Coordinates of C-alpha atoms in Angstrom, one line a residue:
M1 CA 65.7 107.5 50.9
S2 CA 66.3 103.8 50.5
T3 CA 63.8 102.6 47.9
L4 CA 65.0 102.5 44.3
L5 CA 62.9 100.8 41.6
P6 CA 64.6 98.4 39.3
G7 CA 66.1 100.5 36.4
I8 CA 66.8 103.5 38.6
T9 CA 70.1 104.4 40.1
A10 CA 71.2 107.2 42.5
R11 CA 74.4 109.1 42.8
Q12 CA 75.8 112.3 44.4
I13 CA 76.9 115.3 42.4
P14 CA 79.3 117.6 44.3
T15 CA 79.2 121.2 43.3
A16 CA 80.5 124.5 44.7
R17 CA 77.1 125.1 46.3
L18 CA 76.2 121.7 47.8
R19 CA 76.1 117.9 47.3
T20 CA 73.1 117.1 45.1
N21 CA 71.5 113.7 44.8
I22 CA 70.2 112.6 41.4
L23 CA 68.2 109.7 40.1
E24 CA 69.1 108.3 36.6
R25 CA 68.4 105.4 34.3
P26 CA 71.8 103.6 33.9
G27 CA 71.1 102.7 30.3
D28 CA 70.7 106.3 29.1
A29 CA 73.3 107.5 26.6
A30 CA 75.4 110.5 27.7
D31 CA 74.4 112.3 24.5
G32 CA 70.7 111.6 24.8
T33 CA 68.1 114.4 24.8
P34 CA 68.5 115.9 28.3
V35 CA 65.3 115.9 30.3
V36 CA 65.5 117.1 33.9
L37 CA 62.7 116.5 36.4
V38 CA 62.3 118.8 39.4
H39 CA 60.0 117.8 42.3
G40 CA 57.8 120.0 44.5
N41 CA 57.6 120.8 48.2
V42 CA 57.5 118.0 50.8
S43 CA 58.5 115.4 48.2
S44 CA 61.7 114.3 46.4
A45 CA 62.9 112.9 43.1
A46 CA 61.6 109.5 44.2
F47 CA 58.1 110.6 43.2
F48 CA 59.3 110.5 39.6
Q49 CA 60.7 106.9 39.5
P50 CA 57.8 105.1 37.7
F51 CA 57.4 108.1 35.3
M52 CA 61.1 108.1 34.5
L53 CA 61.0 104.5 33.5
S54 CA 58.2 105.1 31.0
L55 CA 60.0 107.9 29.1
P56 CA 61.7 107.4 25.8
S57 CA 65.0 105.5 25.8
S58 CA 66.5 108.1 23.5
W59 CA 66.3 110.6 26.4
R60 CA 68.9 111.2 29.1
V61 CA 66.5 111.5 32.1
V62 CA 67.7 113.0 35.4
A63 CA 65.6 113.7 38.5
V64 CA 67.1 116.0 41.0
D65 CA 66.6 116.2 44.8
L66 CA 66.4 119.8 45.8
R67 CA 68.4 121.0 48.9
G68 CA 66.8 119.6 52.1
F69 CA 64.9 116.9 50.3
G70 CA 65.6 113.3 49.4
D71 CA 69.3 112.5 49.7
S72 CA 70.6 116.0 48.8
E73 CA 72.6 117.9 51.3
T74 CA 70.5 119.8 53.9
T75 CA 71.7 123.4 53.8
P76 CA 69.8 126.6 54.9
V77 CA 67.3 128.2 52.4
D78 CA 67.6 132.0 52.0
A79 CA 64.0 132.9 51.3
T80 CA 64.9 136.5 50.5
R81 CA 66.1 135.2 47.2
G82 CA 62.8 133.6 46.3
L83 CA 63.4 130.3 44.7
R84 CA 66.9 131.2 43.5
D85 CA 68.7 129.0 46.0
F86 CA 67.0 126.0 44.4
A87 CA 67.4 127.3 40.9
D88 CA 71.1 128.1 41.3
D89 CA 71.6 124.7 42.8
L90 CA 69.9 123.2 39.8
A91 CA 72.1 125.2 37.4
E92 CA 75.3 124.0 39.1
T93 CA 74.1 120.4 38.9
V94 CA 73.1 120.7 35.3
G95 CA 76.5 122.1 34.5
A96 CA 78.3 119.4 36.4
L97 CA 76.4 116.7 34.5
G98 CA 77.7 117.9 31.1
L99 CA 74.3 117.4 29.4
A100 CA 74.2 117.4 25.6
G101 CA 72.7 120.8 25.0
D102 CA 70.1 122.9 26.8
P103 CA 67.9 120.9 29.1
H104 CA 64.2 120.3 28.8
L105 CA 62.9 121.1 32.3
F106 CA 59.9 119.5 34.0
G107 CA 58.9 121.2 37.2
W108 CA 56.1 120.0 39.6
S109 CA 54.4 122.4 42.0
M110 CA 57.2 124.4 43.8
G111 CA 59.5 122.8 41.2
G112 CA 57.5 124.6 38.5
G113 CA 58.6 127.8 40.1
V114 CA 62.2 126.6 40.3
V115 CA 62.3 125.9 36.6
L116 CA 60.7 129.2 35.8
Q117 CA 63.4 130.9 37.8
Y118 CA 66.0 128.8 36.0
A119 CA 64.6 129.9 32.6
L120 CA 64.8 133.5 33.7
D121 CA 68.5 133.1 34.3
H122 CA 69.6 130.4 31.8
S123 CA 68.8 129.0 28.4
V124 CA 66.4 126.0 28.2
A125 CA 65.1 123.9 25.4
S126 CA 61.5 123.7 26.8
L127 CA 59.5 124.0 30.0
A128 CA 56.9 121.6 31.3
L129 CA 55.0 123.1 34.3
Q130 CA 52.9 120.6 36.2
A131 CA 50.6 122.1 38.8
P132 CA 53.1 125.0 39.2
V133 CA 53.1 127.5 42.0
S134 CA 51.7 130.8 40.7
P135 CA 54.2 133.2 39.2
Y136 CA 53.3 135.5 42.0
G137 CA 54.0 132.9 44.7
F138 CA 51.6 131.3 47.2
G139 CA 49.1 133.4 49.0
A140 CA 48.3 137.1 49.8
T141 CA 47.9 138.5 46.3
A142 CA 45.2 139.8 43.9
L143 CA 44.8 138.6 40.3
D144 CA 47.4 141.1 39.1
G145 CA 49.9 139.9 41.7
S146 CA 49.6 143.0 43.9
L147 CA 49.9 142.5 47.6
L148 CA 46.7 142.4 49.7
T149 CA 48.6 143.8 52.6
P150 CA 52.0 145.5 52.7
D151 CA 53.6 142.6 54.7
A152 CA 52.0 139.8 52.7
A153 CA 50.2 138.6 55.8
G154 CA 48.9 135.1 55.9
S155 CA 51.6 133.7 53.6
G156 CA 54.9 131.9 54.4
G157 CA 56.3 129.8 57.2
G158 CA 53.6 130.7 59.7
G159 CA 51.1 128.8 57.6
G160 CA 52.8 125.4 58.1
N161 CA 50.6 123.0 60.1
P162 CA 52.6 122.2 63.2
D163 CA 51.0 118.8 63.6
F164 CA 52.1 117.9 60.0
V165 CA 55.6 119.2 60.7
A166 CA 55.8 117.1 63.8
A167 CA 54.6 114.0 61.8
L168 CA 57.5 114.6 59.3
Q169 CA 60.0 114.9 62.2
A170 CA 58.7 111.7 63.7
G171 CA 58.8 109.7 60.5
D172 CA 55.1 109.0 60.8
T173 CA 54.0 106.4 58.2
G174 CA 50.5 106.0 59.7
D175 CA 47.2 107.4 58.6
G176 CA 46.4 109.9 61.4
P177 CA 44.8 113.2 60.4
A178 CA 48.0 115.1 60.0
S179 CA 50.2 112.3 58.7
P180 CA 52.0 112.5 55.4
R181 CA 50.0 109.5 54.2
T182 CA 46.7 111.3 54.9
V183 CA 48.0 114.6 53.3
Y184 CA 49.1 112.6 50.3
R185 CA 45.6 110.9 50.0
T186 CA 43.6 114.1 50.5
A187 CA 45.8 116.8 48.8
Y188 CA 48.3 115.3 46.5
V189 CA 45.9 113.2 44.5
H190 CA 42.2 113.2 43.5
A191 CA 39.8 111.5 45.9
G192 CA 39.8 107.8 45.4
H193 CA 43.1 107.5 43.6
A194 CA 45.2 104.5 44.6
D195 CA 48.3 103.0 43.2
A196 CA 51.0 100.5 44.2
Y197 CA 53.6 103.1 45.2
E198 CA 51.9 104.9 48.1
D199 CA 54.5 103.7 50.6
L200 CA 57.2 105.1 48.3
W201 CA 55.4 108.4 48.1
V202 CA 55.2 108.6 51.9
E203 CA 58.9 107.7 52.2
S204 CA 59.7 110.5 49.8
M205 CA 57.6 113.0 51.8
L206 CA 59.4 112.0 55.0
S207 CA 62.7 112.9 53.4
T208 CA 61.9 116.6 53.9
A209 CA 64.3 118.4 56.3
T210 CA 62.4 120.4 58.8
G211 CA 63.1 123.6 60.8
V212 CA 63.3 127.3 60.4
D213 CA 66.0 127.0 57.7
N214 CA 64.2 124.4 55.7
Y215 CA 60.5 123.3 56.0
P216 CA 58.4 125.2 56.8
G217 CA 60.6 128.2 57.7
D218 CA 60.1 131.2 60.1
S219 CA 57.5 133.9 60.4
R220 CA 57.0 137.3 62.0
P221 CA 54.0 138.9 63.8
S222 CA 51.6 141.0 61.8
D223 CA 48.9 143.5 62.7
N224 CA 47.0 142.1 59.7
W225 CA 44.8 139.0 59.8
P226 CA 45.6 136.2 60.5
G227 CA 48.4 137.7 62.6
F228 CA 51.6 136.6 60.9
A229 CA 53.7 137.6 57.9
P230 CA 56.5 135.9 56.1
G231 CA 60.0 135.4 57.6
D232 CA 63.2 135.4 55.6
R233 CA 64.2 131.7 56.1
G234 CA 63.0 128.4 54.9
V235 CA 61.0 126.8 52.1
L236 CA 57.5 128.3 52.5
N237 CA 58.9 131.8 52.6
T238 CA 60.6 131.3 49.2
M239 CA 57.2 131.4 47.7
T240 CA 55.7 134.4 49.4
P241 CA 54.8 137.3 47.2
D242 CA 57.2 139.7 48.9
H243 CA 60.1 137.4 47.9
L244 CA 59.0 135.8 44.7
D245 CA 57.8 137.2 41.3
L246 CA 58.3 135.1 38.3
S247 CA 56.0 137.0 36.0
G248 CA 59.0 138.3 34.1
I249 CA 59.0 135.0 32.3
A250 CA 56.5 136.6 29.9
A251 CA 59.2 138.9 28.5
I252 CA 62.1 136.5 28.1
S253 CA 63.7 136.0 24.6
P254 CA 64.0 133.6 23.0
K255 CA 60.9 131.9 24.3
P256 CA 61.1 128.1 24.7
P257 CA 57.8 126.2 24.2
I258 CA 55.9 125.7 27.4
L259 CA 53.6 122.9 28.5
W260 CA 51.2 123.6 31.4
V261 CA 49.6 120.5 32.9
H262 CA 47.2 120.7 35.8
G263 CA 44.2 118.9 37.3
D264 CA 40.8 120.2 37.6
S265 CA 40.5 119.0 41.2
D266 CA 43.8 120.3 42.6
A267 CA 43.5 121.0 46.3
I268 CA 46.8 122.8 46.6
V269 CA 47.3 125.0 43.6
A270 CA 43.8 126.4 42.7
D271 CA 41.7 129.5 42.6
A272 CA 40.3 128.4 45.9
S273 CA 43.1 126.4 47.4
F274 CA 42.6 124.6 50.7
F275 CA 46.1 125.6 51.6
D276 CA 45.4 129.3 51.2
L277 CA 44.7 130.9 54.6
N278 CA 42.3 133.4 53.1
Q279 CA 40.3 130.5 51.6
L280 CA 40.3 128.7 54.9
G281 CA 39.1 131.8 56.6
A282 CA 36.2 132.1 54.2
L283 CA 35.3 128.5 55.0
G284 CA 35.4 129.3 58.8
V285 CA 38.3 127.0 59.4
V286 CA 40.5 129.9 60.5
P287 CA 38.6 132.3 62.8
G288 CA 38.3 136.0 62.4
W289 CA 38.4 136.3 58.6
P290 CA 37.9 140.0 57.7
G291 CA 35.9 139.3 54.6
V292 CA 36.4 138.9 50.9
D293 CA 37.1 142.6 50.3
V294 CA 40.1 142.4 52.6
A295 CA 41.3 138.8 52.3
P296 CA 40.1 137.1 49.2
A297 CA 41.5 133.8 48.1
Q298 CA 44.4 133.9 45.7
P299 CA 43.3 133.1 42.1
M300 CA 46.4 131.0 41.5
V301 CA 45.4 129.3 38.3
A302 CA 44.0 132.5 36.8
Q303 CA 47.3 134.2 37.6
T304 CA 49.3 131.5 35.8
R305 CA 46.9 131.7 32.8
A306 CA 47.3 135.5 32.7
V307 CA 51.1 135.4 32.7
L308 CA 51.3 132.6 30.2
G309 CA 48.8 134.5 28.1
R310 CA 51.3 137.4 28.0
Y311 CA 54.0 134.9 27.1
R312 CA 51.9 133.7 24.2
D313 CA 51.0 137.3 23.1
G314 CA 54.8 137.9 23.0
G315 CA 55.3 135.1 20.5
G316 CA 55.8 132.1 22.8
T317 CA 54.1 128.8 22.4
V318 CA 52.0 127.6 25.3
T319 CA 50.0 124.3 25.4
E320 CA 47.6 123.9 28.3
L321 CA 46.5 120.4 29.4
V322 CA 43.7 120.2 32.0
L323 CA 43.0 116.7 33.3
E324 CA 39.6 115.9 34.6
A325 CA 39.2 114.2 38.0
C326 CA 42.9 114.9 38.7
G327 CA 44.5 116.4 41.8
H328 CA 47.9 117.9 42.3
S329 CA 50.0 115.1 40.9
P330 CA 49.1 114.5 37.2
H331 CA 52.2 112.4 36.5
V332 CA 51.2 110.0 39.3
E333 CA 47.4 110.0 38.5
Y334 CA 47.5 110.0 34.7
P335 CA 51.1 109.2 33.7
D336 CA 50.3 108.1 30.2
L337 CA 48.6 111.4 29.3
V338 CA 51.4 113.4 30.9
R339 CA 54.1 111.4 29.2
A340 CA 52.4 111.8 25.8
A341 CA 52.2 115.6 26.3
L342 CA 55.8 115.8 27.4
E343 CA 57.0 113.7 24.4
E344 CA 55.2 116.1 22.1
L345 CA 56.8 119.0 23.8
V346 CA 60.3 117.6 23.6
A347 CA 59.9 116.4 20.0
G348 CA 58.7 119.9 18.9
D349 CA 61.8 121.6 19.9

């Protein structure tokens, strides 16, 4: 990454696990309210820059590049640990920063799963989940989180689009059908959304490290449709339901307040996601689909609502904000609304 907006600085934080890159606002006081922003898959902390600049000056705002993204060190991702490699990295970084108290964590997409895992293992002041991955991971599960097949067929590294991976490797900034720019326009934001930072967003996406140990990861053959099952390495396999189950968040104590923000037109995390192989099979995009009784689309939003409902039933506070005509990136598409909701969450601690 080379593009930093005025008012944003970057620095490297060495820890026992890896070298982590963070973005900060240089005027923030060391004892300010700590708010840590965690990006999603195929992105980086750079996606938060304009949003960071809009947040209250009384906060100490830090955006973290996860391993293999942005300017953080590229090290292998052990998918058998679910999202714990990322969450443990985050914990080491938070500890090295010497924040004033427990952090308020804001996690976007895969980052939502990372902060949930962090909260399972560490104390937090609050959690903001923006378009978060389902607590049961991505793909191959029924509403209750149970596996559709014993090997979680159709989820994980085998689902990565090879043309998109090749575009990332090539540093493609064009607008071809599998380019990062086209994926951003068609999947990250609602149709018709435009802003002045698109080149920055594409640069951020292109910072993704590719390969079997990073994005997308590996896979193994399966006798079940569509013919592959998760491997044990790389980013997409961290979110497969045989490796990831964050539903235990409902039982943690004490329960920090949770804000759940998502768009009503999210193409990635949805009850009929266009990135779910079962949904693509139902649409005829992937041939040989065995039918809804065998391979239904994962009800991702319904799963999150059910788990957060149990969190609320156990005494926790959950605020849900659904934004109309909004895709997968609410803080990009409707930053004022997301900022207001986050300010209310942090102030209510």
